[in-house]
Tab-separated table of C-alpha atoms in Angstrom:
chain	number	residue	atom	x	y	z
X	198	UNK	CA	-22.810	-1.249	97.663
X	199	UNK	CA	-21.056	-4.267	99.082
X	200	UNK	CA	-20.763	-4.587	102.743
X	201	UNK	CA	-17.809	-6.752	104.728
X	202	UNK	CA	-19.528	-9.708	105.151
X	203	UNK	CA	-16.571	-12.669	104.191
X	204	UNK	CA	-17.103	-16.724	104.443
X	205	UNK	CA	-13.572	-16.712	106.142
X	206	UNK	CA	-15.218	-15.639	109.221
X	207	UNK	CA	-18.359	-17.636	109.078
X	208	UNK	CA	-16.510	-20.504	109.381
X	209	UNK	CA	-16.908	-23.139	112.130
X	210	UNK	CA	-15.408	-22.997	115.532
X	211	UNK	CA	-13.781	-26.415	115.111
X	212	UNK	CA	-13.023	-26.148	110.904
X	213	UNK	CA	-9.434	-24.098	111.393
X	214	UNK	CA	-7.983	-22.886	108.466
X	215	UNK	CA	-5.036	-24.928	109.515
X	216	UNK	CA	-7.048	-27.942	108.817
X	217	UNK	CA	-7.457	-27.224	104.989
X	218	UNK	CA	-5.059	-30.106	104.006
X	219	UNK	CA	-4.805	-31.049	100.239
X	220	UNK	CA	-5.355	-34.696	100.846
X	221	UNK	CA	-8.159	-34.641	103.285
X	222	UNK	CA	-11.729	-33.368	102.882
X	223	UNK	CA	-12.836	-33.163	106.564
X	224	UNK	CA	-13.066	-29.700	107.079
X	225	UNK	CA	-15.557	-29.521	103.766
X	226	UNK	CA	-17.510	-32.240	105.510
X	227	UNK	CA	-17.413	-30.398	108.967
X	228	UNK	CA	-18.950	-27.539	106.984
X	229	UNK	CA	-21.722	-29.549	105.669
X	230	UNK	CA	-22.383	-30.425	109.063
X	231	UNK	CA	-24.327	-26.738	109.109
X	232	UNK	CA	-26.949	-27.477	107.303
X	233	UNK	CA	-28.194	-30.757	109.518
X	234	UNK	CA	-28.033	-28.148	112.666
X	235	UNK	CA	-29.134	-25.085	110.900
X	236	UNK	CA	-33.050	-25.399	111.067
X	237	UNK	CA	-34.844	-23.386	108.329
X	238	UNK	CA	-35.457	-19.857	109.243
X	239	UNK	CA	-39.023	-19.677	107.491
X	240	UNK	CA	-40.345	-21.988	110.253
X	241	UNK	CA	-38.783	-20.572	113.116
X	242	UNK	CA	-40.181	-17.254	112.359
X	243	UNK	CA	-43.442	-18.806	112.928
X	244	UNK	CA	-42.558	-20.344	116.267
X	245	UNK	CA	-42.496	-23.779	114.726
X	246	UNK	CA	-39.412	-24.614	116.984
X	247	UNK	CA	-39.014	-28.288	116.414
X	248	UNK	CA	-38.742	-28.160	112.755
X	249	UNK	CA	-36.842	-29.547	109.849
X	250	UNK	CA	-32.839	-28.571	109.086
X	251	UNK	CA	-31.569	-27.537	105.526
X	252	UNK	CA	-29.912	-30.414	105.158
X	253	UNK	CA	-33.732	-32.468	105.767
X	254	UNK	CA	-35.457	-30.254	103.121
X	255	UNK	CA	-32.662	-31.012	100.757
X	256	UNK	CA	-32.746	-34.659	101.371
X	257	UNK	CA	-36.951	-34.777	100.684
X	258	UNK	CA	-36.125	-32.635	97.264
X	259	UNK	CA	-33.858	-34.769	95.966
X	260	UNK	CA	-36.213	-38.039	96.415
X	261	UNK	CA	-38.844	-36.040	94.408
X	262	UNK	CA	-35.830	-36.050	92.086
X	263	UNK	CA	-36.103	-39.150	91.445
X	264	UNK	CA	-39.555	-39.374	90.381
X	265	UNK	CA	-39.802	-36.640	87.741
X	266	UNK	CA	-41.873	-38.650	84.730
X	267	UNK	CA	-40.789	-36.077	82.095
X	268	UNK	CA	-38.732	-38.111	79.763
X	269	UNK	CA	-36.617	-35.158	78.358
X	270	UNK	CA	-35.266	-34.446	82.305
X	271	UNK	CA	-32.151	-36.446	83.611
X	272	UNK	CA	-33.148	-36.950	86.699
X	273	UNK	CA	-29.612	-37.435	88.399
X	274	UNK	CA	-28.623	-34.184	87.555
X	275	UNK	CA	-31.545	-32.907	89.344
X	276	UNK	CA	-30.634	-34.905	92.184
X	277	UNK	CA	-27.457	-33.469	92.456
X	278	UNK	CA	-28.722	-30.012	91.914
X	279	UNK	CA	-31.506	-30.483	94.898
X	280	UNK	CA	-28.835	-31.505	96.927
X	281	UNK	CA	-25.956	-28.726	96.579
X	282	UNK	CA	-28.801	-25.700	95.661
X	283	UNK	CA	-28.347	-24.543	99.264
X	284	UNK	CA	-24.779	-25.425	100.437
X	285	UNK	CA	-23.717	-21.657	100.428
X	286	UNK	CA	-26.359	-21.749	103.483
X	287	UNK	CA	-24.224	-23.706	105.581
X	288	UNK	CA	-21.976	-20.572	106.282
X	289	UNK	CA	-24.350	-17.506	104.807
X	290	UNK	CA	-27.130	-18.735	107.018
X	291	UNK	CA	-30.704	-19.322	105.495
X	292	UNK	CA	-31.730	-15.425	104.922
X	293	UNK	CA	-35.225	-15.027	104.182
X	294	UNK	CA	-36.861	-12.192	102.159
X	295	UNK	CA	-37.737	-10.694	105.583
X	296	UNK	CA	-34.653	-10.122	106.879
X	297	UNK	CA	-32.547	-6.594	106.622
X	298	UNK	CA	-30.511	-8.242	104.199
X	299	UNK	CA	-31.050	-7.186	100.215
X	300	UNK	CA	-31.587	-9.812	97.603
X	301	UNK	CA	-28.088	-8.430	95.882
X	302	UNK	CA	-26.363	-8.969	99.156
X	303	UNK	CA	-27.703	-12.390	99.312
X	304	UNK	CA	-26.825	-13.244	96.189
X	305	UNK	CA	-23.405	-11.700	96.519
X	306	UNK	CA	-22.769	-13.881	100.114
X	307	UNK	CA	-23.805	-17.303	98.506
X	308	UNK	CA	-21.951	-16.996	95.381
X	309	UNK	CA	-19.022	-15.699	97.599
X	310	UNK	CA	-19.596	-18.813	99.831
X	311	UNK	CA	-20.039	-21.388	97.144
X	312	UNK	CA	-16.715	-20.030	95.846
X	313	UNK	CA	-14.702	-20.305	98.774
X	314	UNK	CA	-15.958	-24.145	99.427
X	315	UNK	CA	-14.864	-25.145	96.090
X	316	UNK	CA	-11.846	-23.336	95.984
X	317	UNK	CA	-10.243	-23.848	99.266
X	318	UNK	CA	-11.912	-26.671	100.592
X	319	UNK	CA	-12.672	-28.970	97.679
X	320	UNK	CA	-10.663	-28.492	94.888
X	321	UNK	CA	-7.384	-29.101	96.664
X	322	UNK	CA	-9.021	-32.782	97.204
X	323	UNK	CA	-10.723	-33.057	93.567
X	324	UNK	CA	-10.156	-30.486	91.301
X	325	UNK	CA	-13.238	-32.555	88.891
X	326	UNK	CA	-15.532	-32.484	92.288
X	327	UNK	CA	-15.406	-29.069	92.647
X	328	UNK	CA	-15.903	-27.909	89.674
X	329	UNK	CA	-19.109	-30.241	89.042
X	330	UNK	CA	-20.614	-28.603	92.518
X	331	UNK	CA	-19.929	-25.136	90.975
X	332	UNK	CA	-21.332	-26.366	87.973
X	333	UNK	CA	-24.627	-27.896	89.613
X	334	UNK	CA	-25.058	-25.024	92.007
X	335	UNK	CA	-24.725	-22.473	89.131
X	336	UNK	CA	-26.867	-24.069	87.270
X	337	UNK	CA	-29.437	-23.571	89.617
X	338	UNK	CA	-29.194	-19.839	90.469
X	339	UNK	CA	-29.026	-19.076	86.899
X	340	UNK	CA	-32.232	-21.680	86.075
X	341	UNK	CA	-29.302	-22.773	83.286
X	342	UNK	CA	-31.000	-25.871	82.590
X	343	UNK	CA	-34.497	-27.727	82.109
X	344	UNK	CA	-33.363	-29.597	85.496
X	345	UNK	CA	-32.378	-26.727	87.377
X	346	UNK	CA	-36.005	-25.223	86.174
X	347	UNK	CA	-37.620	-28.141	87.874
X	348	UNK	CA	-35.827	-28.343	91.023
X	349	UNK	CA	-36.661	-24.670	91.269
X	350	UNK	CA	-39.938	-26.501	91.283
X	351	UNK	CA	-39.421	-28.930	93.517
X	352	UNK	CA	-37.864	-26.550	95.700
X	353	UNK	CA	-41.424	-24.854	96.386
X	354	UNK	CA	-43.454	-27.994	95.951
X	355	UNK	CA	-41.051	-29.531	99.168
X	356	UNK	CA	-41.855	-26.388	100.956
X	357	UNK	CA	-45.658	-26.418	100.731
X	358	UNK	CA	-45.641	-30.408	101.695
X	359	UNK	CA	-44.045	-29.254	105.025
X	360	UNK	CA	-45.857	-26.416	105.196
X	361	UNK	CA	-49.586	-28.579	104.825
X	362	UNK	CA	-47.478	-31.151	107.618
X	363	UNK	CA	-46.932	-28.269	110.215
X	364	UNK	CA	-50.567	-26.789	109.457
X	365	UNK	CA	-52.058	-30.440	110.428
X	366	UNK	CA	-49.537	-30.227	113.282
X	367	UNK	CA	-50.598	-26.967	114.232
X	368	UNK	CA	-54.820	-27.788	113.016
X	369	UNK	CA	-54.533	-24.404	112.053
X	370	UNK	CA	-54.662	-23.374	108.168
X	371	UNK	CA	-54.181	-19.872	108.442
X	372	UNK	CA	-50.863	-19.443	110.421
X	373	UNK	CA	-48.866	-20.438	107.490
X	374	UNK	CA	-50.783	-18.855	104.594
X	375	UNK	CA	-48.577	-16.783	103.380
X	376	UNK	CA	-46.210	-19.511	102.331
X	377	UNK	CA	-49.288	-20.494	100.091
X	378	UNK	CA	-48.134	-17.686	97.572
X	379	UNK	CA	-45.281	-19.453	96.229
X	380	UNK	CA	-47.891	-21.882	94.351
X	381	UNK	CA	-47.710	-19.183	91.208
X	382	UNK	CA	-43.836	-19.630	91.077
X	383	UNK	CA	-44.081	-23.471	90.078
X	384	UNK	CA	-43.349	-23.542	86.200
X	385	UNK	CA	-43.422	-26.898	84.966
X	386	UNK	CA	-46.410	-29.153	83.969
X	387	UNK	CA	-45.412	-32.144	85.987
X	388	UNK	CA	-44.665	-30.106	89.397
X	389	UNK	CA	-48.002	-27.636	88.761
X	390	UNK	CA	-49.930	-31.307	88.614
X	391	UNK	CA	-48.493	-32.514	92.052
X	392	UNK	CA	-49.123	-28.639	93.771
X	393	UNK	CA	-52.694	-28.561	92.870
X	394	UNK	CA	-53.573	-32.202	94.253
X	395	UNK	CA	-51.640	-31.107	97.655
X	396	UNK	CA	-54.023	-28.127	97.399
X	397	UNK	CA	-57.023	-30.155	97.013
X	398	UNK	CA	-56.097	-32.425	99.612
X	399	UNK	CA	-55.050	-29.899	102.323
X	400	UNK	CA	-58.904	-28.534	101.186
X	401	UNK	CA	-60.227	-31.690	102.196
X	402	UNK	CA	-58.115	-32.159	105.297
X	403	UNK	CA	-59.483	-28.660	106.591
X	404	UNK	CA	-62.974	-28.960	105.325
X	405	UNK	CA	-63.208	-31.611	106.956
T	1324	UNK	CA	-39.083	-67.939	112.787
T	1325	UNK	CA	-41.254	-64.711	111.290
T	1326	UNK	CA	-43.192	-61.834	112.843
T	1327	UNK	CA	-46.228	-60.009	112.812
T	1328	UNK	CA	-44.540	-56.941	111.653
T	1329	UNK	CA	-46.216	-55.429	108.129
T	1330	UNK	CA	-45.156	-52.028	106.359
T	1331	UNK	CA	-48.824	-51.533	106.234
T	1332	UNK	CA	-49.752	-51.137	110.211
T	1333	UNK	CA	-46.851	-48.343	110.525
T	1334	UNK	CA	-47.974	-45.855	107.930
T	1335	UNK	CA	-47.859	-42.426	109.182
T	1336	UNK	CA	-51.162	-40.974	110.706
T	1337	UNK	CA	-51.924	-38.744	107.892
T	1338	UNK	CA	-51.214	-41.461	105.003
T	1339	UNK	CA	-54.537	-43.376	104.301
T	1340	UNK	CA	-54.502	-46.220	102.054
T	1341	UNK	CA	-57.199	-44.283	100.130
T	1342	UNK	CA	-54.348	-41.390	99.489
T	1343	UNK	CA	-52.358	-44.491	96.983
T	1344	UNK	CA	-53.568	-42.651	94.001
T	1345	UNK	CA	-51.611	-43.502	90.516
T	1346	UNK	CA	-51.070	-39.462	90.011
T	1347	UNK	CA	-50.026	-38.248	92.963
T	1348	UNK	CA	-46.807	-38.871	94.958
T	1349	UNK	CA	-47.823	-37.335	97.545
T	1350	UNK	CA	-48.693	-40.242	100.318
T	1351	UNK	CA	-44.797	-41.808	99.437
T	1352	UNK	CA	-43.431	-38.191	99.860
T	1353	UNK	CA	-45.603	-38.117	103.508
T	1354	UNK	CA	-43.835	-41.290	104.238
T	1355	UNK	CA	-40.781	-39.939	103.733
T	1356	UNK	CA	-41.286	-37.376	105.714
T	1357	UNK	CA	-40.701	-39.761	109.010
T	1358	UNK	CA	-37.130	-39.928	107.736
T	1359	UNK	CA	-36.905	-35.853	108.688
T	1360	UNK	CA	-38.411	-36.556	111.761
T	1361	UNK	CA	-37.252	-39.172	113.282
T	1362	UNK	CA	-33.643	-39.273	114.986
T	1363	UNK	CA	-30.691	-41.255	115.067
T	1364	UNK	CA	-31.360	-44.040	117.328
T	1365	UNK	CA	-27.728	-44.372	118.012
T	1366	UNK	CA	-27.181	-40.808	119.425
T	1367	UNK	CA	-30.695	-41.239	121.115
T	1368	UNK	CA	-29.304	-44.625	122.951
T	1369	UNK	CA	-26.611	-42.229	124.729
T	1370	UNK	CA	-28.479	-39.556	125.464
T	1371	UNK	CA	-27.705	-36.830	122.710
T	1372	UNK	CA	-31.326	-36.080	122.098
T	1373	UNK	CA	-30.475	-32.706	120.395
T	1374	UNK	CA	-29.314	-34.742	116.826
T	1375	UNK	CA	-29.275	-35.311	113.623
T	1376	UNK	CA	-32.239	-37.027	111.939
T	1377	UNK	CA	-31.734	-39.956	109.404
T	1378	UNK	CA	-32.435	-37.882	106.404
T	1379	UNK	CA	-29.515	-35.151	107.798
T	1380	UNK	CA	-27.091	-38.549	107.666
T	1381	UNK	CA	-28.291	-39.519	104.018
T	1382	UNK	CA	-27.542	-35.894	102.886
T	1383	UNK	CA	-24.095	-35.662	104.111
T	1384	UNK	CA	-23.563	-39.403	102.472
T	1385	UNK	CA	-24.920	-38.109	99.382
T	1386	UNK	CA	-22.367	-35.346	99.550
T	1387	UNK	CA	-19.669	-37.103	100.599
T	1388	UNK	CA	-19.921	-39.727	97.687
T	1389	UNK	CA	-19.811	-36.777	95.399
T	1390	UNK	CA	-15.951	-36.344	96.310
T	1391	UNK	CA	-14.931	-39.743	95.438
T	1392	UNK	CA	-11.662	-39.922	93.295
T	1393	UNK	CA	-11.383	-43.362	92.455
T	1394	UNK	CA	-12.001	-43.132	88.238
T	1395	UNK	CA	-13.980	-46.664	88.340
T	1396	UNK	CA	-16.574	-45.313	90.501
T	1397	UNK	CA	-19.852	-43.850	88.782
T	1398	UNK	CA	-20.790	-41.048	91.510
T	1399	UNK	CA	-24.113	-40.153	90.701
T	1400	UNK	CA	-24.607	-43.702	90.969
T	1401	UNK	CA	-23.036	-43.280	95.024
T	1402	UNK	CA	-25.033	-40.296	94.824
T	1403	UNK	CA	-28.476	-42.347	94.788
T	1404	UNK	CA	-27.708	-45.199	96.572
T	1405	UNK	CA	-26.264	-43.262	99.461
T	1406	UNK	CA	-29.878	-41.393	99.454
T	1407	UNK	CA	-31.875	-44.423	99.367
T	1408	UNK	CA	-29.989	-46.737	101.592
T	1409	UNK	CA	-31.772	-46.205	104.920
T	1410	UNK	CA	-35.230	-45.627	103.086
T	1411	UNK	CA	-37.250	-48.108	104.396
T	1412	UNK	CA	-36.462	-46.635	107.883
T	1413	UNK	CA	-38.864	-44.560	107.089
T	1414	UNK	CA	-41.397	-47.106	108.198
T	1415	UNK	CA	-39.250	-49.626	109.836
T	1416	UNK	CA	-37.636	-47.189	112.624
T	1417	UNK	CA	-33.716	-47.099	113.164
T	1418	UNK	CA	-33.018	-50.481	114.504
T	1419	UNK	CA	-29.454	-50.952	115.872
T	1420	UNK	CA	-27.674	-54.121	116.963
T	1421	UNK	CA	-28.708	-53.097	120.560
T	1422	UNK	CA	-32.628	-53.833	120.151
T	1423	UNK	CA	-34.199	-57.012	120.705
T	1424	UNK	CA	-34.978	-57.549	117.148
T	1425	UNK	CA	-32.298	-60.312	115.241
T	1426	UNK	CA	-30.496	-59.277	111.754
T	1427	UNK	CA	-32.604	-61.552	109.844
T	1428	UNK	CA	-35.661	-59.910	111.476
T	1429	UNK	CA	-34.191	-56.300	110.220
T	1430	UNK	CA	-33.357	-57.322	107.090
T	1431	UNK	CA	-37.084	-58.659	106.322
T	1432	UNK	CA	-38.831	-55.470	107.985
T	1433	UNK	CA	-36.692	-53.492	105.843
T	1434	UNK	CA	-36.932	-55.703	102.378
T	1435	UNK	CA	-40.931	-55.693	103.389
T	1436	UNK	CA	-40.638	-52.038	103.285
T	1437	UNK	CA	-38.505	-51.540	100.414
T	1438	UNK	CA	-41.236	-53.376	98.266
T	1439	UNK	CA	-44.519	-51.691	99.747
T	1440	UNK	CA	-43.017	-48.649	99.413
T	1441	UNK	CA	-41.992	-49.155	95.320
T	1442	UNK	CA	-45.359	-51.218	94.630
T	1443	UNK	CA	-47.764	-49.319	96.157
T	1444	UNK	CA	-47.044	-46.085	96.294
T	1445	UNK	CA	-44.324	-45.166	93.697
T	1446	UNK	CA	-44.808	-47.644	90.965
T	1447	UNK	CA	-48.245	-46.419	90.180
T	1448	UNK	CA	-46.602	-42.681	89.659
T	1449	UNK	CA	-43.233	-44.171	87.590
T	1450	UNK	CA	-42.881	-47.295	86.860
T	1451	UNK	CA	-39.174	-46.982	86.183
T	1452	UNK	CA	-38.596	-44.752	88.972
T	1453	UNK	CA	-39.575	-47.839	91.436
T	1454	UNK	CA	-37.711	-50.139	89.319
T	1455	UNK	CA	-34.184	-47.860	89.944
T	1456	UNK	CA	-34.897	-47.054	93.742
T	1457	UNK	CA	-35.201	-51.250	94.206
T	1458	UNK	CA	-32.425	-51.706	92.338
T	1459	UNK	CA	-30.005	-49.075	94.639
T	1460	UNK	CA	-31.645	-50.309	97.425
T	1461	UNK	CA	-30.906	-53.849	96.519
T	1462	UNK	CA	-27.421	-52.978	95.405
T	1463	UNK	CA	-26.777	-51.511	98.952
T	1464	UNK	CA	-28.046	-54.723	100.814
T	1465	UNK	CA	-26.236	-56.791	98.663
T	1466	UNK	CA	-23.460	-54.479	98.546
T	1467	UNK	CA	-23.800	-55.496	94.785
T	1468	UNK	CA	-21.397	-53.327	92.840
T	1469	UNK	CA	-18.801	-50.765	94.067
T	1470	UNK	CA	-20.363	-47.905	94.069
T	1471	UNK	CA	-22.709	-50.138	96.845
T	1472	UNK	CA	-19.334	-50.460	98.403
T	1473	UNK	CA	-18.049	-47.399	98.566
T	1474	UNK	CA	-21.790	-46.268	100.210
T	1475	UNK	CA	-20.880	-48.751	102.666
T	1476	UNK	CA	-17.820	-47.453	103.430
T	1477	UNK	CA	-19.145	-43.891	103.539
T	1478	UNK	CA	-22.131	-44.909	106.076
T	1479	UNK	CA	-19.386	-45.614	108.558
T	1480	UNK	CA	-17.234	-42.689	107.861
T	1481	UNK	CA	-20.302	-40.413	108.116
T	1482	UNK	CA	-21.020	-41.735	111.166
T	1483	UNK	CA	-17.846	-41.227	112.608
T	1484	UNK	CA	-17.205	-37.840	111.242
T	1485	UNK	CA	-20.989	-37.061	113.500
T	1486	UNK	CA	-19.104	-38.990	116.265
T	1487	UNK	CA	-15.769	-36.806	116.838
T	1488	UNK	CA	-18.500	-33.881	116.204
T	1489	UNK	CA	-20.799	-34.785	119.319
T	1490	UNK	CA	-17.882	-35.967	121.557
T	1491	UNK	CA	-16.277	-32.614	120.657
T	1492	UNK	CA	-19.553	-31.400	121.870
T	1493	UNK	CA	-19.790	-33.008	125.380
T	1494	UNK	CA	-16.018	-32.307	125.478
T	1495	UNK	CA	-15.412	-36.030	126.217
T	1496	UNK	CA	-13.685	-38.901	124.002
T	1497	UNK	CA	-15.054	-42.120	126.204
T	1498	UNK	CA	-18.818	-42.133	125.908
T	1499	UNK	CA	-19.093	-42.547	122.509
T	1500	UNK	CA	-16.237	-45.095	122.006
T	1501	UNK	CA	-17.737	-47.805	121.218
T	1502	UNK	CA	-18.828	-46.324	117.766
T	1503	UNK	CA	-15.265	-46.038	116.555
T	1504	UNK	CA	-14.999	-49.782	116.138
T	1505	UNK	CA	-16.266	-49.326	112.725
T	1506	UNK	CA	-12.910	-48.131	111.636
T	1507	UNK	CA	-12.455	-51.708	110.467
T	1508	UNK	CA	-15.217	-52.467	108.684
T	1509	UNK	CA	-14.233	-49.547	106.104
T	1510	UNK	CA	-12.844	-51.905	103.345
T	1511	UNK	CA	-11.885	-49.089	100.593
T	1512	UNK	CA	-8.728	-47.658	100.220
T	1513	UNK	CA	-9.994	-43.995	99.581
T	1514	UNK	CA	-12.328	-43.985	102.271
T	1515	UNK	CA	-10.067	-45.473	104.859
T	1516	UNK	CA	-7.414	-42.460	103.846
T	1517	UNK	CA	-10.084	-40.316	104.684
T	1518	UNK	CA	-10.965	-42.280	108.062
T	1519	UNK	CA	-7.072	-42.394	109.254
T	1520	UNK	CA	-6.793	-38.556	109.051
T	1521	UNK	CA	-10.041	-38.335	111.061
T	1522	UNK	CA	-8.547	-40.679	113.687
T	1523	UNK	CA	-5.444	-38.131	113.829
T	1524	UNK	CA	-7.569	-35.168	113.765
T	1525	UNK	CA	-9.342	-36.931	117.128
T	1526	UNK	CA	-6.127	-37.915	118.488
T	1527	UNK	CA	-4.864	-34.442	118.539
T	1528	UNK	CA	-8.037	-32.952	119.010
T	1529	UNK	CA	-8.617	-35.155	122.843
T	1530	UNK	CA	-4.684	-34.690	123.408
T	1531	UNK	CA	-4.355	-30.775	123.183
């Protein structure tokens, strides 16, 4: 069951489908701009107001990128995959799994999304460019690749360093707990080793 | 003439010295953090206090470089140095040419910064991971190969792309104008093409 939902109208106000122009990649870029104004929806559900944008979460992941030690990982392409994982957010919106809004359908809107960027906005521009982005962003959904398993990773592990920041913030350790879950879902050696020293020293911070 | 000024006094609150530990990432990733947080000083100076932050700049770089055309240019390469570029900001604070701090001043803050940052806290993780965030750092300084260039270029264009977005914002073209002298310090051909259309995009955005 598919419902209406289309990228064509999630567009923004000032990125007019008149501006798609084979030579010039501003509209793509105006798009991006989304995801530094978009702040992430798991926060603001928790009344933390002044909080980080999509764009800022993406940015920290793909620094942690850079510091994977396993040698078998190229750590560029993790890079790059940290930084397009969410770009179908810019016009889907960040849907969390508390929203009225079914995984499928989710799923469904990004891929929709991702499609439409490469293929309207991007490819006219560079035809290689767009299809790396598919490439990378695939690559992700379908955990296609030992780098797109550990930016799956890194995608938590960035999540529960904000989260611990916002706690100390807040000097509360139990508004956010629930976010705590997602320390089963890291896979990987290297990324399990960093989780369970931020647990040990948010234990400290709050025993303290 | 030399200041005071030491990476080591302008650590975050919640990154101790005794959190440097040769396992865990952590304390750099805190650090980084400030780079979410804190906002463009430019936009700041003139009063749009609702902006981006310097890590929301960095990720539209990052994305940016990814649509390069030019054949000579590695982009992953673009990729990293775009993300690294403004790093030591992190510590340092956005200084523009407007503060009562000289370029020579900047530049040693920042190099100060650059170094603390890859001996102390990310060298004892991965060694060669501090060796390759020097080197793009130092490549962008010394705007030491072209894909340092092409960064260059892009830092402008970014900025300008966020300019035309806030003045469409406050509806006005004159109280940002000062920013759009940066048109000529964009030395590539590609990235110029791209800043020309935005300067006709402007013009017929402020004429309609």
């Amino acid at each position: 069951m598919s419902s209406n939902w289309n990228p064509k109208d999630h567009l923004p106000q000032d990125v007019q489908q008149s501006m798609v122009n084979a030579n010039d990649p501003l509209a793509f870029y105006q798009i991006i701009s989304r995801l530094k104004i978009q702040k992430r929806t798991g926060w603001l559900d928790h009344d933390i107001n002044d909080c980080e944008s999509i764009a800022d979460h993406m940015y920290r992941m793909s620094i942690m990128s850079m510091l994977i030690k396993d040698p078998q990982v190229n750590k560029d392409k993790c890079v790059r995959i940290a930084l397009v994982h969410d770009m179908a957010e810019s016009l889907v919106g960040d849907i969390t799994p508390f929203d009225p809004v079914t995984k499928e359908e989710k799923h469904r809107r990004e891929w929709d999304t991702i499609q439409f960027l490469c293929n309207e906005f991007i490819q006219h521009y560079n035809k290689d460019a767009a299809k790396e982005i598919m490439d990378d962003w695939s690559a992700y959904e379908h955990v296609g690749s030992l780098e797109a398993r550990y930016v799956k990773d890194i995608d938590k592990y960035e999540m529960l360093v904000q989260c611990f920041e916002y706690e100390k913030r807040l000097n509360d350790s139990t508004k956010l707990k629930q976010f705590w879950s997602a320390v089963n879902s890291v896979k990987t050696q290297e990324i399990q080793s960093w989780v369970q020293k931020l647990l040990k020293a948010r234990e400290e911070f709050f025993q303290a």
